[in-house]
PDB file of C-alpha atoms and ligand atoms in Angstrom:
ATOM      1  CA  MET T   1      18.722   2.100 -40.808  1.00 54.00           C
ATOM      2  CA  ARG T   2      16.276   0.495 -43.280  1.00 50.00           C
ATOM      3  CA  GLY T   3      12.743   1.271 -42.365  1.00 47.00           C
ATOM      4  CA  MET T   4       9.382  -0.314 -41.699  1.00 50.00           C
ATOM      5  CA  ALA T   5       7.034   2.276 -40.266  1.00 59.00           C
ATOM      6  CA  ASN T   6       8.988   5.435 -39.308  1.00 91.00           C
ATOM      7  CA  GLU T   7       8.357   4.789 -35.612  1.00 96.00           C
ATOM      8  CA  VAL T   8      10.412   1.606 -35.751  1.00 98.00           C
ATOM      9  CA  LEU T   9      13.588   1.144 -37.743  1.00 98.00           C
ATOM     10  CA  THR T  10      15.119  -2.197 -38.640  1.00 98.00           C
ATOM     11  CA  GLU T  11      18.459  -3.423 -39.925  1.00 97.00           C
ATOM     12  CA  THR T  12      20.213  -6.781 -40.155  1.00 97.00           C
ATOM     13  CA  ARG T  13      23.886  -7.180 -39.213  1.00 96.00           C
ATOM     14  CA  ALA T  14      25.466 -10.610 -39.553  1.00 93.00           C
ATOM     15  CA  GLN T  15      22.479 -12.705 -38.393  1.00 96.00           C
ATOM     16  CA  VAL T  16      21.353 -10.121 -35.842  1.00 98.00           C
ATOM     17  CA  GLY T  17      18.067  -8.297 -36.399  1.00 98.00           C
ATOM     18  CA  ILE T  18      18.291  -4.818 -34.990  1.00 98.00           C
ATOM     19  CA  VAL T  19      15.073  -3.051 -34.018  1.00 98.00           C
ATOM     20  CA  ARG T  20      15.143   0.601 -32.971  1.00 98.00           C
ATOM     21  CA  ILE T  21      12.224   2.538 -31.477  1.00 98.00           C
ATOM     22  CA  ASN T  22      12.329   5.899 -33.240  1.00 97.00           C
ATOM     23  CA  ARG T  23      10.191   8.579 -31.624  1.00 97.00           C
ATOM     24  CA  PRO T  24      13.026  10.402 -29.881  1.00 96.00           C
ATOM     25  CA  ASP T  25      11.076  13.695 -29.558  1.00 96.00           C
ATOM     26  CA  LYS T  26       8.433  11.887 -27.524  1.00 97.00           C
ATOM     27  CA  LEU T  27      11.008   9.872 -25.571  1.00 98.00           C
ATOM     28  CA  ASN T  28       9.923   6.845 -27.594  1.00 98.00           C
ATOM     29  CA  ALA T  29       6.435   6.780 -26.030  1.00 98.00           C
ATOM     30  CA  LEU T  30       4.784   3.627 -27.275  1.00 98.00           C
ATOM     31  CA  ASN T  31       1.786   4.695 -29.302  1.00 97.00           C
ATOM     32  CA  LEU T  32      -0.325   2.239 -31.268  1.00 95.00           C
ATOM     33  CA  ALA T  33       1.648   2.716 -34.507  1.00 96.00           C
ATOM     34  CA  THR T  34       4.914   2.085 -32.643  1.00 98.00           C
ATOM     35  CA  MET T  35       3.560  -1.084 -31.074  1.00 97.00           C
ATOM     36  CA  ASP T  36       2.386  -2.265 -34.535  1.00 97.00           C
ATOM     37  CA  GLY T  37       5.852  -1.529 -35.885  1.00 97.00           C
ATOM     38  CA  LEU T  38       7.513  -3.386 -33.035  1.00 98.00           C
ATOM     39  CA  VAL T  39       5.357  -6.464 -33.515  1.00 98.00           C
ATOM     40  CA  ALA T  40       5.970  -6.466 -37.279  1.00 98.00           C
ATOM     41  CA  ALA T  41       9.729  -6.057 -36.843  1.00 98.00           C
ATOM     42  CA  LEU T  42      10.161  -8.669 -34.108  1.00 98.00           C
ATOM     43  CA  THR T  43       7.841 -11.284 -35.625  1.00 98.00           C
ATOM     44  CA  GLY T  44       9.412 -10.653 -39.039  1.00 98.00           C
ATOM     45  CA  PHE T  45      12.892 -11.331 -37.683  1.00 98.00           C
ATOM     46  CA  ASP T  46      11.530 -14.311 -35.729  1.00 98.00           C
ATOM     47  CA  ARG T  47      10.416 -15.901 -39.026  1.00 98.00           C
ATOM     48  CA  ASP T  48      13.570 -14.935 -40.969  1.00 97.00           C
ATOM     49  CA  PRO T  49      15.910 -17.964 -41.207  1.00 95.00           C
ATOM     50  CA  GLU T  50      18.897 -15.597 -41.697  1.00 95.00           C
ATOM     51  CA  VAL T  51      18.355 -13.992 -38.306  1.00 97.00           C
ATOM     52  CA  ARG T  52      19.375 -15.791 -35.105  1.00 97.00           C
ATOM     53  CA  CYS T  53      18.642 -13.180 -32.443  1.00 98.00           C
ATOM     54  CA  MET T  54      17.321  -9.659 -32.061  1.00 98.00           C
ATOM     55  CA  LEU T  55      18.654  -6.465 -30.523  1.00 98.00           C
ATOM     56  CA  LEU T  56      15.959  -4.058 -29.303  1.00 98.00           C
ATOM     57  CA  THR T  57      16.957  -0.510 -28.509  1.00 98.00           C
ATOM     58  CA  GLY T  58      15.707   3.084 -28.383  1.00 98.00           C
ATOM     59  CA  SER T  59      17.549   6.358 -28.384  1.00 97.00           C
ATOM     60  CA  GLU T  60      20.110   7.756 -25.960  1.00 97.00           C
ATOM     61  CA  ARG T  61      17.575   9.719 -23.864  1.00 98.00           C
ATOM     62  CA  ALA T  62      14.998   6.970 -23.732  1.00 98.00           C
ATOM     63  CA  PHE T  63      14.554   3.295 -24.413  1.00 98.00           C
ATOM     64  CA  ALA T  64      10.819   4.139 -24.049  1.00 98.00           C
ATOM     65  CA  ALA T  65       9.112   6.423 -21.538  1.00 98.00           C
ATOM     66  CA  GLY T  66       5.951   4.291 -21.499  1.00 97.00           C
ATOM     67  CA  ALA T  67       2.691   3.983 -23.327  1.00 97.00           C
ATOM     68  CA  ASP T  68       1.631   7.195 -25.095  1.00 97.00           C
ATOM     69  CA  ILE T  69      -0.312   9.090 -22.449  1.00 98.00           C
ATOM     70  CA  GLY T  70      -1.873  11.458 -24.985  1.00 97.00           C
ATOM     71  CA  GLU T  71      -3.357   8.533 -26.835  1.00 96.00           C
ATOM     72  CA  MET T  72      -4.954   7.117 -23.681  1.00 96.00           C
ATOM     73  CA  SER T  73      -5.979  10.186 -21.695  1.00 97.00           C
ATOM     74  CA  ASP T  74      -9.511  10.482 -23.078  1.00 96.00           C
ATOM     75  CA  ALA T  75     -10.189   6.828 -23.749  1.00 96.00           C
ATOM     76  CA  SER T  76     -13.142   5.149 -22.012  1.00 97.00           C
ATOM     77  CA  MET T  77     -12.888   1.706 -20.470  1.00 96.00           C
ATOM     78  CA  VAL T  78     -14.859   0.321 -23.413  1.00 97.00           C
ATOM     79  CA  GLU T  79     -12.524   2.035 -25.899  1.00 96.00           C
ATOM     80  CA  MET T  80      -9.466   0.624 -24.111  1.00 95.00           C
ATOM     81  CA  ILE T  81     -10.949  -2.850 -24.209  1.00 95.00           C
ATOM     82  CA  ARG T  82     -11.907  -2.447 -27.870  1.00 95.00           C
ATOM     83  CA  ARG T  83      -8.325  -1.353 -28.750  1.00 94.00           C
ATOM     84  CA  ASP T  84      -7.110  -4.729 -27.421  1.00 93.00           C
ATOM     85  CA  GLN T  85      -3.559  -3.428 -27.226  1.00 93.00           C
ATOM     86  CA  PHE T  86      -2.394  -6.310 -25.144  1.00 95.00           C
ATOM     87  CA  SER T  87      -2.717  -8.784 -28.025  1.00 96.00           C
ATOM     88  CA  LYS T  88       0.337  -6.975 -29.469  1.00 97.00           C
ATOM     89  CA  TRP T  89       2.265  -7.514 -26.234  1.00 97.00           C
ATOM     90  CA  GLU T  90       1.144 -11.161 -26.238  1.00 97.00           C
ATOM     91  CA  ARG T  91       2.592 -11.507 -29.727  1.00 98.00           C
ATOM     92  CA  ILE T  92       5.952 -10.102 -28.546  1.00 98.00           C
ATOM     93  CA  ARG T  93       5.861 -12.524 -25.604  1.00 97.00           C
ATOM     94  CA  ARG T  94       5.605 -15.426 -28.053  1.00 97.00           C
ATOM     95  CA  VAL T  95       8.784 -14.445 -30.044  1.00 98.00           C
ATOM     96  CA  LYS T  96      10.946 -17.558 -30.016  1.00 98.00           C
ATOM     97  CA  LYS T  97      14.397 -16.195 -30.756  1.00 98.00           C
ATOM     98  CA  PRO T  98      16.337 -14.389 -27.998  1.00 98.00           C
ATOM     99  CA  ILE T  99      15.858 -10.632 -27.717  1.00 98.00           C
ATOM    100  CA  VAL T 100      18.660  -8.561 -26.213  1.00 98.00           C
ATOM    101  CA  ALA T 101      17.580  -5.151 -24.894  1.00 98.00           C
ATOM    102  CA  ALA T 102      20.120  -2.294 -25.115  1.00 98.00           C
ATOM    103  CA  VAL T 103      18.769   0.334 -22.710  1.00 98.00           C
ATOM    104  CA  SER T 104      19.855   3.917 -22.434  1.00 98.00           C
ATOM    105  CA  GLY T 105      17.930   6.674 -20.668  1.00 98.00           C
ATOM    106  CA  TYR T 106      14.388   6.127 -19.500  1.00 98.00           C
ATOM    107  CA  ALA T 107      12.674   2.693 -19.474  1.00 98.00           C
ATOM    108  CA  LEU T 108       9.411   3.638 -17.764  1.00 98.00           C
ATOM    109  CA  GLY T 109       5.930   2.114 -17.598  1.00 98.00           C
ATOM    110  CA  GLY T 110       5.322   0.244 -20.830  1.00 98.00           C
ATOM    111  CA  GLY T 111       9.022   0.873 -21.612  1.00 98.00           C
ATOM    112  CA  CYS T 112      10.094  -1.019 -18.497  1.00 98.00           C
ATOM    113  CA  GLU T 113       7.546  -3.706 -19.310  1.00 98.00           C
ATOM    114  CA  LEU T 114       8.981  -3.965 -22.801  1.00 98.00           C
ATOM    115  CA  VAL T 115      12.445  -4.471 -21.289  1.00 98.00           C
ATOM    116  CA  MET T 116      10.927  -7.316 -19.263  1.00 98.00           C
ATOM    117  CA  HIS T 117       9.742  -8.946 -22.509  1.00 98.00           C
ATOM    118  CA  CYS T 118      13.398  -9.171 -23.547  1.00 98.00           C
ATOM    119  CA  ASP T 119      15.705 -11.988 -22.545  1.00 98.00           C
ATOM    120  CA  ILE T 120      19.058 -10.348 -21.821  1.00 98.00           C
ATOM    121  CA  VAL T 121      19.162  -6.691 -20.705  1.00 98.00           C
ATOM    122  CA  VAL T 122      22.257  -4.548 -21.192  1.00 98.00           C
ATOM    123  CA  ALA T 123      21.915  -1.116 -19.599  1.00 98.00           C
ATOM    124  CA  ALA T 124      23.952   2.066 -19.894  1.00 98.00           C
ATOM    125  CA  GLU T 125      25.038   3.382 -16.478  1.00 98.00           C
ATOM    126  CA  SER T 126      22.700   6.347 -16.715  1.00 97.00           C
ATOM    127  CA  ALA T 127      19.610   4.249 -17.646  1.00 98.00           C
ATOM    128  CA  ARG T 128      16.560   4.583 -15.358  1.00 98.00           C
ATOM    129  CA  PHE T 129      13.859   1.981 -14.820  1.00 98.00           C
ATOM    130  CA  GLY T 130      10.450   2.545 -13.290  1.00 98.00           C
ATOM    131  CA  GLN T 131       6.712   1.821 -13.176  1.00 98.00           C
ATOM    132  CA  PRO T 132       5.393   5.352 -12.693  1.00 98.00           C
ATOM    133  CA  GLU T 133       1.799   4.661 -13.773  1.00 98.00           C
ATOM    134  CA  ILE T 134       0.618   5.213 -10.203  1.00 98.00           C
ATOM    135  CA  ASN T 135       1.548   8.896 -10.614  1.00 98.00           C
ATOM    136  CA  ILE T 136      -0.938   9.320 -13.478  1.00 98.00           C
ATOM    137  CA  GLY T 137      -3.775   7.568 -11.682  1.00 98.00           C
ATOM    138  CA  VAL T 138      -3.453   4.096 -13.124  1.00 98.00           C
ATOM    139  CA  MET T 139      -1.210   1.035 -12.683  1.00 98.00           C
ATOM    140  CA  PRO T 140       0.976  -1.119 -14.916  1.00 98.00           C
ATOM    141  CA  GLY T 141      -0.926  -3.064 -17.547  1.00 97.00           C
ATOM    142  CA  ALA T 142       1.598  -4.948 -19.682  1.00 97.00           C
ATOM    143  CA  GLY T 143       2.977  -7.278 -17.033  1.00 96.00           C
ATOM    144  CA  GLY T 144       4.559  -4.698 -14.714  1.00 97.00           C
ATOM    145  CA  THR T 145       2.964  -6.091 -11.572  1.00 98.00           C
ATOM    146  CA  GLN T 146       3.597  -9.722 -12.503  1.00 96.00           C
ATOM    147  CA  ARG T 147       7.043  -9.810 -14.099  1.00 96.00           C
ATOM    148  CA  THR T 148       8.598  -7.452 -11.575  1.00 96.00           C
ATOM    149  CA  THR T 149       7.312  -9.531  -8.707  1.00 96.00           C
ATOM    150  CA  ARG T 150       8.621 -12.713 -10.268  1.00 94.00           C
ATOM    151  CA  SER T 151      12.008 -11.276 -11.233  1.00 93.00           C
ATOM    152  CA  ILE T 152      12.848  -8.913  -8.327  1.00 96.00           C
ATOM    153  CA  GLY T 153      10.557 -10.132  -5.540  1.00 96.00           C
ATOM    154  CA  LYS T 154       7.526  -8.693  -3.757  1.00 97.00           C
ATOM    155  CA  ALA T 155       9.244  -6.015  -1.639  1.00 97.00           C
ATOM    156  CA  ARG T 156      11.039  -4.348  -4.526  1.00 97.00           C
ATOM    157  CA  ALA T 157       8.092  -4.793  -6.886  1.00 97.00           C
ATOM    158  CA  MET T 158       5.738  -3.116  -4.403  1.00 98.00           C
ATOM    159  CA  ASP T 159       8.224  -0.266  -3.937  1.00 97.00           C
ATOM    160  CA  MET T 160       8.428   0.313  -7.728  1.00 98.00           C
ATOM    161  CA  VAL T 161       4.710  -0.116  -8.465  1.00 98.00           C
ATOM    162  CA  LEU T 162       3.266   1.780  -5.474  1.00 98.00           C
ATOM    163  CA  THR T 163       5.698   4.708  -5.314  1.00 98.00           C
ATOM    164  CA  GLY T 164       6.621   4.937  -9.012  1.00 98.00           C
ATOM    165  CA  ARG T 165      10.225   5.482  -7.933  1.00 97.00           C
ATOM    166  CA  MET T 166      12.890   5.092 -10.636  1.00 97.00           C
ATOM    167  CA  LEU T 167      15.758   2.611 -10.200  1.00 98.00           C
ATOM    168  CA  ALA T 168      19.228   3.532 -11.414  1.00 98.00           C
ATOM    169  CA  ALA T 169      20.854   0.950 -13.660  1.00 98.00           C
ATOM    170  CA  THR T 170      23.128  -0.460 -10.937  1.00 98.00           C
ATOM    171  CA  GLU T 171      20.196  -0.835  -8.536  1.00 97.00           C
ATOM    172  CA  ALA T 172      18.107  -2.483 -11.307  1.00 98.00           C
ATOM    173  CA  CYS T 173      21.039  -4.829 -11.924  1.00 98.00           C
ATOM    174  CA  GLN T 174      21.431  -5.749  -8.280  1.00 97.00           C
ATOM    175  CA  ALA T 175      17.648  -6.324  -8.087  1.00 97.00           C
ATOM    176  CA  GLY T 176      17.702  -8.648 -11.120  1.00 96.00           C
ATOM    177  CA  LEU T 177      15.859  -6.519 -13.684  1.00 97.00           C
ATOM    178  CA  VAL T 178      19.009  -6.081 -15.726  1.00 97.00           C
ATOM    179  CA  SER T 179      21.907  -8.430 -16.362  1.00 96.00           C
ATOM    180  CA  ARG T 180      24.746  -6.118 -17.337  1.00 98.00           C
ATOM    181  CA  VAL T 181      25.556  -2.428 -16.742  1.00 98.00           C
ATOM    182  CA  VAL T 182      28.234  -0.766 -18.896  1.00 98.00           C
ATOM    183  CA  PRO T 183      29.538   2.786 -19.340  1.00 98.00           C
ATOM    184  CA  ASP T 184      27.081   4.872 -21.395  1.00 98.00           C
ATOM    185  CA  GLU T 185      29.258   4.983 -24.511  1.00 97.00           C
ATOM    186  CA  HIS T 186      29.427   1.147 -24.674  1.00 98.00           C
ATOM    187  CA  TYR T 187      25.856  -0.035 -24.141  1.00 98.00           C
ATOM    188  CA  LEU T 188      25.075  -0.624 -27.834  1.00 98.00           C
ATOM    189  CA  ASP T 189      28.427  -2.220 -28.631  1.00 98.00           C
ATOM    190  CA  GLU T 190      28.094  -4.540 -25.660  1.00 98.00           C
ATOM    191  CA  ALA T 191      24.536  -5.542 -26.587  1.00 98.00           C
ATOM    192  CA  LEU T 192      25.616  -6.144 -30.157  1.00 98.00           C
ATOM    193  CA  ARG T 193      28.557  -8.239 -28.884  1.00 98.00           C
ATOM    194  CA  VAL T 194      26.146 -10.371 -26.861  1.00 98.00           C
ATOM    195  CA  CYS T 195      23.946 -10.751 -29.941  1.00 98.00           C
ATOM    196  CA  HIS T 196      26.876 -11.891 -32.096  1.00 97.00           C
ATOM    197  CA  GLU T 197      27.837 -14.361 -29.378  1.00 97.00           C
ATOM    198  CA  LEU T 198      24.276 -15.764 -29.411  1.00 98.00           C
ATOM    199  CA  ALA T 199      24.229 -15.866 -33.211  1.00 97.00           C
ATOM    200  CA  ASP T 200      27.138 -18.336 -33.136  1.00 96.00           C
ATOM    201  CA  LYS T 201      25.251 -20.785 -30.945  1.00 97.00           C
ATOM    202  CA  SER T 202      22.774 -23.442 -31.976  1.00 97.00           C
ATOM    203  CA  PRO T 203      19.524 -21.593 -32.776  1.00 97.00           C
ATOM    204  CA  LEU T 204      17.369 -24.533 -31.710  1.00 97.00           C
ATOM    205  CA  ALA T 205      19.216 -24.905 -28.419  1.00 98.00           C
ATOM    206  CA  LEU T 206      18.789 -21.174 -27.824  1.00 98.00           C
ATOM    207  CA  GLN T 207      15.059 -21.273 -28.551  1.00 98.00           C
ATOM    208  CA  HIS T 208      14.496 -24.299 -26.351  1.00 98.00           C
ATOM    209  CA  ALA T 209      16.545 -22.825 -23.558  1.00 98.00           C
ATOM    210  CA  LYS T 210      14.594 -19.534 -23.763  1.00 98.00           C
ATOM    211  CA  GLU T 211      11.312 -21.444 -23.691  1.00 98.00           C
ATOM    212  CA  ALA T 212      12.385 -23.452 -20.698  1.00 98.00           C
ATOM    213  CA  VAL T 213      13.501 -20.399 -18.647  1.00 97.00           C
ATOM    214  CA  LEU T 214      10.219 -18.589 -19.451  1.00 97.00           C
ATOM    215  CA  LYS T 215       8.276 -21.681 -18.376  1.00 96.00           C
ATOM    216  CA  ALA T 216       9.683 -21.099 -14.906  1.00 95.00           C
ATOM    217  CA  PHE T 217       7.528 -17.930 -14.677  1.00 92.00           C
ATOM    218  CA  ASP T 218       4.442 -19.929 -15.435  1.00 91.00           C
ATOM    219  CA  THR T 219       4.456 -23.254 -13.680  1.00 95.00           C
ATOM    220  CA  THR T 220       5.326 -25.352 -10.634  1.00 96.00           C
ATOM    221  CA  LEU T 221       8.889 -26.596 -10.124  1.00 97.00           C
ATOM    222  CA  SER T 222       8.049 -30.214 -10.867  1.00 97.00           C
ATOM    223  CA  GLU T 223       6.183 -29.408 -14.064  1.00 97.00           C
ATOM    224  CA  GLY T 224       8.964 -27.048 -15.080  1.00 97.00           C
ATOM    225  CA  LEU T 225      11.610 -29.706 -14.539  1.00 98.00           C
ATOM    226  CA  GLU T 226       9.544 -32.171 -16.537  1.00 98.00           C
ATOM    227  CA  TYR T 227       9.187 -29.619 -19.321  1.00 97.00           C
ATOM    228  CA  GLU T 228      12.933 -28.835 -19.295  1.00 98.00           C
ATOM    229  CA  ARG T 229      13.767 -32.533 -19.541  1.00 98.00           C
ATOM    230  CA  LYS T 230      11.563 -33.042 -22.619  1.00 98.00           C
ATOM    231  CA  LEU T 231      13.137 -30.073 -24.383  1.00 98.00           C
ATOM    232  CA  PHE T 232      16.573 -31.350 -23.410  1.00 98.00           C
ATOM    233  CA  TYR T 233      15.802 -34.784 -24.940  1.00 98.00           C
ATOM    234  CA  MET T 234      14.442 -33.130 -28.101  1.00 97.00           C
ATOM    235  CA  LEU T 235      17.768 -31.469 -28.772  1.00 98.00           C
ATOM    236  CA  PHE T 236      19.306 -34.918 -29.260  1.00 98.00           C
ATOM    237  CA  ALA T 237      17.331 -35.074 -32.506  1.00 97.00           C
ATOM    238  CA  THR T 238      19.366 -32.178 -33.929  1.00 97.00           C
ATOM    239  CA  GLN T 239      22.542 -32.085 -35.981  1.00 97.00           C
ATOM    240  CA  ASP T 240      23.679 -29.178 -33.836  1.00 98.00           C
ATOM    241  CA  GLN T 241      23.895 -31.476 -30.782  1.00 98.00           C
ATOM    242  CA  ARG T 242      26.129 -33.849 -32.795  1.00 98.00           C
ATOM    243  CA  GLU T 243      28.191 -30.986 -34.076  1.00 98.00           C
ATOM    244  CA  GLY T 244      28.550 -29.251 -30.658  1.00 98.00           C
ATOM    245  CA  MET T 245      29.679 -32.377 -28.861  1.00 98.00           C
ATOM    246  CA  ALA T 246      31.912 -33.578 -31.683  1.00 98.00           C
ATOM    247  CA  ALA T 247      33.592 -30.166 -31.885  1.00 98.00           C
ATOM    248  CA  PHE T 248      34.267 -30.228 -28.165  1.00 98.00           C
ATOM    249  CA  LEU T 249      35.823 -33.675 -28.375  1.00 98.00           C
ATOM    250  CA  GLU T 250      37.902 -32.729 -31.447  1.00 98.00           C
ATOM    251  CA  LYS T 251      39.022 -29.522 -29.684  1.00 98.00           C
ATOM    252  CA  ARG T 252      37.680 -27.193 -32.415  1.00 97.00           C
ATOM    253  CA  GLN T 253      35.004 -24.483 -32.645  1.00 96.00           C
ATOM    254  CA  PRO T 254      31.513 -25.808 -33.544  1.00 97.00           C
ATOM    255  CA  VAL T 255      29.626 -24.601 -36.619  1.00 96.00           C
ATOM    256  CA  PHE T 256      25.926 -24.664 -35.890  1.00 97.00           C
ATOM    257  CA  THR T 257      23.514 -24.795 -38.796  1.00 95.00           C
ATOM    258  CA  GLY T 258      20.153 -24.818 -37.007  1.00 94.00           C
ATOM    259  CA  LYS T 259      19.345 -28.341 -38.158  1.00 95.00           C
TER     260      LYS T 259
HETATM  261  N1  LIG N   1       3.546   9.542 -23.446  1.00 90.23           N
HETATM  262  C1  LIG N   1       3.455  10.609 -24.271  1.00 90.23           C
HETATM  263  N2  LIG N   1       4.384  11.557 -24.375  1.00 90.23           N
HETATM  264  C2  LIG N   1       5.464  11.422 -23.610  1.00 90.23           C
HETATM  265  C3  LIG N   1       5.627  10.366 -22.682  1.00 90.23           C
HETATM  266  C4  LIG N   1       4.578   9.402 -22.588  1.00 90.23           C
HETATM  267  N3  LIG N   1       4.674   8.307 -21.781  1.00 90.23           N
HETATM  268  N4  LIG N   1       6.798  10.533 -22.018  1.00 90.23           N
HETATM  269  C5  LIG N   1       7.368  11.639 -22.534  1.00 90.23           C
HETATM  270  N5  LIG N   1       6.556  12.197 -23.475  1.00 90.23           N
HETATM  271  C6  LIG N   1       6.809  13.388 -24.283  1.00 90.23           C
HETATM  272  C7  LIG N   1       6.506  14.687 -23.499  1.00 90.23           C
HETATM  273  O1  LIG N   1       5.149  14.980 -23.482  1.00 90.23           O
HETATM  274  C8  LIG N   1       7.329  15.693 -24.260  1.00 90.23           C
HETATM  275  O2  LIG N   1       6.642  16.008 -25.437  1.00 90.23           O
HETATM  276  P1  LIG N   1       6.551  17.568 -25.972  1.00 90.23           P
HETATM  277  O3  LIG N   1       7.999  17.972 -26.165  1.00 90.23           O
HETATM  278  O4  LIG N   1       5.788  17.521 -27.223  1.00 90.23           O
HETATM  279  O5  LIG N   1       5.914  18.339 -24.829  1.00 90.23           O
HETATM  280  C9  LIG N   1       8.553  14.874 -24.700  1.00 90.23           C
HETATM  281  O6  LIG N   1       8.161  13.510 -24.616  1.00 90.23           O
HETATM  282  C10 LIG N   1       9.765  15.087 -23.770  1.00 90.23           C
HETATM  283  O7  LIG N   1       9.345  14.790 -22.465  1.00 90.23           O
HETATM  284  P2  LIG N   1       9.540  15.806 -21.195  1.00 90.23           P
HETATM  285  O8  LIG N   1       9.514  17.222 -21.689  1.00 90.23           O
HETATM  286  O9  LIG N   1       8.543  15.445 -20.178  1.00 90.23           O
HETATM  287  O10 LIG N   1      11.009  15.385 -20.769  1.00 90.23           O
HETATM  288  P3  LIG N   1      11.662  15.527 -19.288  1.00 90.23           P
HETATM  289  O11 LIG N   1      13.104  15.246 -19.486  1.00 90.23           O
HETATM  290  O12 LIG N   1      11.244  16.799 -18.661  1.00 90.23           O
HETATM  291  O13 LIG N   1      11.010  14.350 -18.456  1.00 90.23           O
HETATM  292  C11 LIG N   1      10.243  12.034 -18.059  1.00 90.23           C
HETATM  293  C12 LIG N   1      11.237  13.008 -18.784  1.00 90.23           C
HETATM  294  C13 LIG N   1      10.490  12.113 -16.550  1.00 90.23           C
HETATM  295  C14 LIG N   1      10.472  10.669 -18.548  1.00 90.23           C
HETATM  296  C15 LIG N   1       8.805  12.520 -18.368  1.00 90.23           C
HETATM  297  O14 LIG N   1       8.655  12.728 -19.729  1.00 90.23           O
HETATM  298  C16 LIG N   1       7.704  11.601 -17.905  1.00 90.23           C
HETATM  299  O15 LIG N   1       7.431  11.499 -16.706  1.00 90.23           O
HETATM  300  N6  LIG N   1       7.109  10.860 -18.833  1.00 90.23           N
HETATM  301  C17 LIG N   1       5.987   9.997 -18.569  1.00 90.23           C
HETATM  302  C18 LIG N   1       6.446   8.695 -17.903  1.00 90.23           C
HETATM  303  C19 LIG N   1       5.246   7.837 -17.559  1.00 90.23           C
HETATM  304  O16 LIG N   1       4.367   8.165 -16.819  1.00 90.23           O
HETATM  305  N7  LIG N   1       5.185   6.635 -18.190  1.00 90.23           N
HETATM  306  C20 LIG N   1       4.125   5.694 -17.976  1.00 90.23           C
HETATM  307  C21 LIG N   1       3.042   5.886 -18.990  1.00 90.23           C
HETATM  308  S1  LIG N   1       1.643   4.841 -18.730  1.00 90.23           S
HETATM  309  C22 LIG N   1       2.120   3.295 -19.226  1.00 90.23           C
HETATM  310  O17 LIG N   1       3.197   3.111 -19.716  1.00 90.23           O
HETATM  311  C23 LIG N   1       1.108   2.206 -19.091  1.00 90.23           C
HETATM  312  C24 LIG N   1       1.566   0.932 -19.797  1.00 90.23           C
HETATM  313  C25 LIG N   1       0.402   0.046 -19.968  1.00 90.23           C
HETATM  314  C26 LIG N   1       0.633  -0.962 -21.085  1.00 90.23           C
HETATM  315  C27 LIG N   1       0.675  -0.418 -22.478  1.00 90.23           C
HETATM  316  C28 LIG N   1      -0.633  -0.638 -23.182  1.00 90.23           C
HETATM  317  C29 LIG N   1      -1.501   0.616 -23.216  1.00 90.23           C
END
């Protein structure tokens, strides 16, 4: 793969921006350099008009086993505040194009939280998900108490966050943390297939749809419905809406240009 920083590798394949976390010896623990690399890769692809969606993956043994514990173990509260690591996570949260996670091995702590920053999650059967921070005397800090609760409900979120127990891929899928589980050897192919499928759709419709779904995490139902309606109306100002509906009526495949 073409590089950015060594910790994060990037590559483009037919309008899909591929981002790979590359610290396999450390189970892809997310140190500061890796987080910088991730932000640069994802925001770079978000700005690139040739890219329509992103695939985020790790290695076979680990998507990411959490924040780098060695980098945090001696830090004071003031030092942690000064590092302001969460502004990087905020930046990833604001990525507009869809991100598909291809997860194999461990997705723990910050790794599981990173999965929850993605939009569609494809997991290998042997993938494991967890928020084990409680076992090292802390708690989740990059959304692990909030996004788990909203996506899998209080009972399961409490179980994960308070016990640190790992969920197997099928359990994570049943709970709603993951959307597809495939045999280990197919997880990357399947995620890439999803990406290519997304790349053929209207990029503006995708971005608006992503924004609307994420709004549901953040607002009341009536405000969310209002927001959805406005985004829906806005799409009628695009050529892609004309093209999509005309193609349906003419019984042909649409060609979306992002205009
Ligand atoms: N940080 C640093 N190094 C790690 C981490 C990690 N999170 N996880 C694994 N490693 C390293 C190990 O130290 C080891 O390095 P070395 O070979 O140099 O000793 C190497 O990766 C391989 O790991 P193991 O030998 O431990 O492999 P095992 O197969 O025996 O065990 C486990 C795999 C179960 C995944 C085990 O490595 C483990 O428990 N890892 C830690 C998991 C964890 O606690 N994660 C949560 C971290 S805290 C967090 O994520 C807070 C997020 C807050 C938001 C982020 C902003 C700061």
